[in-house]
XYZ file of C-alpha atoms in Angstrom:
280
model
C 217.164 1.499 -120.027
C 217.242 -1.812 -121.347
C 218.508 -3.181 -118.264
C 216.398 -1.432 -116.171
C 212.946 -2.750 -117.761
C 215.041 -6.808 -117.874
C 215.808 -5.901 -113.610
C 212.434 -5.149 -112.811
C 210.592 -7.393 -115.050
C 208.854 -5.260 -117.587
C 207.956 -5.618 -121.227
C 210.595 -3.283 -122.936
C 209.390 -1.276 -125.456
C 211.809 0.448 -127.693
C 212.312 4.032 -128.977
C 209.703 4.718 -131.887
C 212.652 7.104 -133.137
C 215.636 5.328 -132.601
C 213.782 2.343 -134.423
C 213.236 4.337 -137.775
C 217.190 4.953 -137.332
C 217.869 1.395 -137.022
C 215.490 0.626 -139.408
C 216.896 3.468 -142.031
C 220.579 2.427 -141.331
C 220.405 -0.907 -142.606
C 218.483 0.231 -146.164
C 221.531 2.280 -146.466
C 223.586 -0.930 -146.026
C 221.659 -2.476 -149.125
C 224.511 -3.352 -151.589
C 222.875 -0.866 -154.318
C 222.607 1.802 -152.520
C 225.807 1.379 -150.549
C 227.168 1.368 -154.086
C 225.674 4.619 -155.137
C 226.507 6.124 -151.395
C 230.167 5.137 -152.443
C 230.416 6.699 -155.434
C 228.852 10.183 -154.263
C 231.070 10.030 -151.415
C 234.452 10.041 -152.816
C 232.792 13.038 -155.430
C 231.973 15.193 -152.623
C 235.395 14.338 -150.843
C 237.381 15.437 -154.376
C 235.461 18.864 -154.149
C 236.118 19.370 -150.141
C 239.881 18.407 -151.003
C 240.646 19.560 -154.357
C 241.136 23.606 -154.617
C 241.100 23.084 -158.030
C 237.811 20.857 -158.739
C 235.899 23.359 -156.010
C 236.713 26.667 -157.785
C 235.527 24.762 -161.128
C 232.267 23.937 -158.956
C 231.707 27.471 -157.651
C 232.621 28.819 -161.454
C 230.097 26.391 -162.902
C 227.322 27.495 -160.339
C 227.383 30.748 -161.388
C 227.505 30.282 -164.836
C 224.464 28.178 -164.492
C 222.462 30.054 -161.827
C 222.624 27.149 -159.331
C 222.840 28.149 -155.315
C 226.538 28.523 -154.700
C 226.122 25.723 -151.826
C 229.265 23.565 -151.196
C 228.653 20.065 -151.369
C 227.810 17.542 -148.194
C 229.384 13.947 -147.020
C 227.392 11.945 -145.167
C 228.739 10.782 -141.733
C 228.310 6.690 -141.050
C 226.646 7.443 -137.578
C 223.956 9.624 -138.755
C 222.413 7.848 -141.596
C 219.958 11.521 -142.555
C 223.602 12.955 -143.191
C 223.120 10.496 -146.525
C 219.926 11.543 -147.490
C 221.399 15.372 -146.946
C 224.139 14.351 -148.870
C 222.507 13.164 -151.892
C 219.700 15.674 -152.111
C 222.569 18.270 -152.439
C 224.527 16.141 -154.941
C 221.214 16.584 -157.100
C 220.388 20.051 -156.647
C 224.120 20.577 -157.896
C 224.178 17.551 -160.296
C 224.477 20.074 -163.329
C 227.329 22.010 -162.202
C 229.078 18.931 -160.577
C 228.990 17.447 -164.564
C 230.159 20.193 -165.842
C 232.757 20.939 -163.550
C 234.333 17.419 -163.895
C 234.018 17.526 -167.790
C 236.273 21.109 -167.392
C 240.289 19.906 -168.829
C 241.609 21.604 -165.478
C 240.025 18.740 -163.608
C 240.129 15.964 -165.285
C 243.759 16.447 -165.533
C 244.145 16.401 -162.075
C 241.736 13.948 -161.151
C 241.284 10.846 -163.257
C 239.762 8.576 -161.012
C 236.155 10.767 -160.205
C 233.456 9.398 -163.363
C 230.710 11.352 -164.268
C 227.172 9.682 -163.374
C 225.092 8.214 -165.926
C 221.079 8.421 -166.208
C 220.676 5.367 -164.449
C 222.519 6.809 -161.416
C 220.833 9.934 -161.028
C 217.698 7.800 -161.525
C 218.646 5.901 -158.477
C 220.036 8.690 -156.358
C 216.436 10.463 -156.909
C 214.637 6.903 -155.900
C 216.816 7.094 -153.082
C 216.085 10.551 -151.554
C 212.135 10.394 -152.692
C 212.393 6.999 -150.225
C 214.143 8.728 -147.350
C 212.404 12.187 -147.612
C 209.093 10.690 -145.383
C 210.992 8.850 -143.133
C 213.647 12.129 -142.076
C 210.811 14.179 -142.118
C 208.742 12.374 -139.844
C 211.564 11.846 -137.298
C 212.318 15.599 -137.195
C 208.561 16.624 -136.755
C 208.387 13.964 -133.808
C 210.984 15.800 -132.240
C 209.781 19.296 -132.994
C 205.982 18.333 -132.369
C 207.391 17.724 -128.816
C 209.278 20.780 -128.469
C 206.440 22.667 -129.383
C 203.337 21.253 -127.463
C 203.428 24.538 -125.173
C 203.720 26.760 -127.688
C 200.766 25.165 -129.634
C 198.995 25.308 -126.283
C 199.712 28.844 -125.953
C 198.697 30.121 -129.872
C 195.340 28.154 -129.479
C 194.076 30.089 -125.999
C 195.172 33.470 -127.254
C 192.046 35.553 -127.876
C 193.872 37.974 -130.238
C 194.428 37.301 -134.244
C 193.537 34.554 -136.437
C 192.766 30.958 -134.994
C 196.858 29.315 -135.576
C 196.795 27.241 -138.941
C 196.336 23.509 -138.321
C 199.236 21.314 -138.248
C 199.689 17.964 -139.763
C 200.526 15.530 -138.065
C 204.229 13.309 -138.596
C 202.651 10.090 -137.983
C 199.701 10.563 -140.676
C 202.544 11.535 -143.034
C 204.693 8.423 -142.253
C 202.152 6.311 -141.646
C 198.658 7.354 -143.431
C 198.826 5.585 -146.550
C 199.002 1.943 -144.487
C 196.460 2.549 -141.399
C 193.765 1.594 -141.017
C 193.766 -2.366 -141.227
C 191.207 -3.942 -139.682
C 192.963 -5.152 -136.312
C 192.405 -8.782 -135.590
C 189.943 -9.894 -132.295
C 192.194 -10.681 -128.988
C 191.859 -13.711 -127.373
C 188.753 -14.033 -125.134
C 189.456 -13.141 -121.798
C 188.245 -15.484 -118.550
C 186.086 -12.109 -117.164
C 183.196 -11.631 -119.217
C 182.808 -8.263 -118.791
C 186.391 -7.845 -119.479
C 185.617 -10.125 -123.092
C 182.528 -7.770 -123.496
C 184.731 -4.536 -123.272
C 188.129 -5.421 -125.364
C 185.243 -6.629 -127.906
C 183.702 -3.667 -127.975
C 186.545 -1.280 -127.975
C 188.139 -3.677 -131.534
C 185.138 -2.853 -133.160
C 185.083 0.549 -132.505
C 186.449 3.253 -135.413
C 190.113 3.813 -134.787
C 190.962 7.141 -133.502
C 193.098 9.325 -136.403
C 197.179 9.626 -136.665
C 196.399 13.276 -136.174
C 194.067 12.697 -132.957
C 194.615 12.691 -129.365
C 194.337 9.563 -127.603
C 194.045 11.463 -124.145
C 191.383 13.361 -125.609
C 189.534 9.906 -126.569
C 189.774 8.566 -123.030
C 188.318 11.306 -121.360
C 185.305 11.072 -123.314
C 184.844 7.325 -123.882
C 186.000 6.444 -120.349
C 182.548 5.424 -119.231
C 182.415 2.808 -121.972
C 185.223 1.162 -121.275
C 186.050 1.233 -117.595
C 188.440 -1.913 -117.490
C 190.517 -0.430 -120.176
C 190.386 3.015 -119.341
C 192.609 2.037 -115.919
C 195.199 1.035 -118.482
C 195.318 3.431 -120.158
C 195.584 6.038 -117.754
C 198.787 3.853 -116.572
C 200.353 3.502 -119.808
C 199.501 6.460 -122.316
C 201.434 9.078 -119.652
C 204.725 7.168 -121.008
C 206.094 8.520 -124.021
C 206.872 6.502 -127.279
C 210.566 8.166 -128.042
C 213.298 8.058 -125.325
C 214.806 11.277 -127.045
C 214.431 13.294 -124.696
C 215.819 10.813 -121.613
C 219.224 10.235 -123.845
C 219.389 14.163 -124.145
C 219.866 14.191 -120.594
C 222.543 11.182 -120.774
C 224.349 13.588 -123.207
C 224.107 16.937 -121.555
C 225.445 15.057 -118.083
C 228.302 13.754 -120.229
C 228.913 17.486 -121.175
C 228.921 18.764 -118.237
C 231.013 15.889 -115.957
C 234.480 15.876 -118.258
C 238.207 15.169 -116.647
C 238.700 18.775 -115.923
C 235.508 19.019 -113.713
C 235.710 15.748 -111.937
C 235.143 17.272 -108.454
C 231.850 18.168 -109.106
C 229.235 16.947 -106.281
C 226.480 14.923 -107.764
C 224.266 17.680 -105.905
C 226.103 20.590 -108.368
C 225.617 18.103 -111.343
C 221.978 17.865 -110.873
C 221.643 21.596 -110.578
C 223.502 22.361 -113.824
C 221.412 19.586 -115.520
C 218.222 21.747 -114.375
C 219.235 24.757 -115.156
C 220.295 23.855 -118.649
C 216.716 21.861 -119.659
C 214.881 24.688 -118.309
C 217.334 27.691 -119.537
C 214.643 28.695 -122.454
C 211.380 28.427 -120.419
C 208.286 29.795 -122.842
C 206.982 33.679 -121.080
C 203.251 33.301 -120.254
């Protein structure tokens, strides 16, 4: 994609989600928290490898009413696989203490410490800083998903009106909107100046709002404008969905299908994106 938009000359604008990713991988590289990542790490790989240290886990669960939930490790190419990883280490911080204070394990494994105050302090910082940011990234992805069936609760004329949802980008982003936007530069058109002046001034539109919405009703205010954005709102700010596609193709074309026709590879790409299509 990248080299598509540098072939043909356009302005590349990158993948709102894979940008948090990016962005949320290297606070994980942080030498703190890589520290604390470290030391959870090799605790959940002694339980996943040690029949010992996991039946003193699932002994000290149940003696202190905790969910009998085995522990997670984080994968390095899916940096929310850390966050899942620590929120479990917490929710089982209690058992995981006692269970490496039993004389079973620490006989057999001297190398695991116990955490002090100041690490579950910073293991709780960390997951109360990466709790907004996984959320948000999931709801982008599920608001997407479920645009039909939004579409279709809101026109049925049976039951109560659907519940209104929030919206991810108010939840990632609501406590920081909202700053007055500088002026652009004046433009050589004056009624071009006029209408890029008038549209800065105006109230911004919510996180939870629709800009298409907007348009259609403020269209005859700002005419200029209102051409872009018809050409430029239609394309959409993840490129989730396009990389699905990438993925599913590599599924289906593998060494013991090479003699697929492109014309049979498009039609099993088709029918698997539109295998669950919503009943009307």
């Amino acid at each position: 994609m990248i080299v598509a938009a540098e072939l043909t000359g356009f302005l590349h604008v990158k993948c709102y989600a894979h940008t948090l990713n990016l962005a949320s991988q290297r606070a994980l590289k942080l030498p703190a928290v890589a520290r604390l990542l470290g030391r959870v790490r090799r605790l959940t790989g002694y339980f996943h490898r040690s029949a010992t240290g996991l039946h003193a886990l699932e002994k000290k669960q149940k003696l202190l009413e905790l969910l009998e939930r085995r522990l997670i490790t984080d994968v390095s190419t899916r940096w929310n696989s850390a966050y899942d990883m620590v929120e479990r280490f917490l929710e089982q911080q209690p058992a995981i203490t006692a269970a490496l204070l039993s004389p079973k394990v620490r006989k057999c494994e001297k190398e695991i410490n116990t955490f002090t105050e100041s690490d579950i302090s910073n293991a709780e910082e960390l997951v109360k800083t990466m709790k907004p940011v996984k959320e948000g990234v999931v709801r982008l992805e599920q608001e997407e998903l479920s645009e039909d069936e939004t579409a279709e609760e809101e026109e049925a004329p049976q039951g109560p009106p659907p519940a209104k949802r929030t919206c991810a980008l108010a939840d990632l982003l609501g406590d920081t909107f909202g700053v007055v936007r500088e002026a652009p530069e004046k433009s050589f058109f004056d009624q071009a100046e006029e209408e890029i002046k008038k549209y800065t001034e105006a109230a911004p539109l919510p996180l939870s709002g629709n800009p298409l919405d907007w348009w259609k009703g403020h269209h005859s205010e700002y005419p200029l404008l209102a051409k872009l954005a018809k050409r430029y709102l239609c394309v959409p700010g993840t490129s989730v969905s396009a990389e699905r596609v990438f993925s599913n193709a590599g599924d289906i074309v593998t060494a013991q299908r090479s003699n697929l026709t492109p014309e049979h590879v498009d039609q099993l790409l088709f029918l698997h994106k539109n295998l669950n299509i919503p009943k009307h």
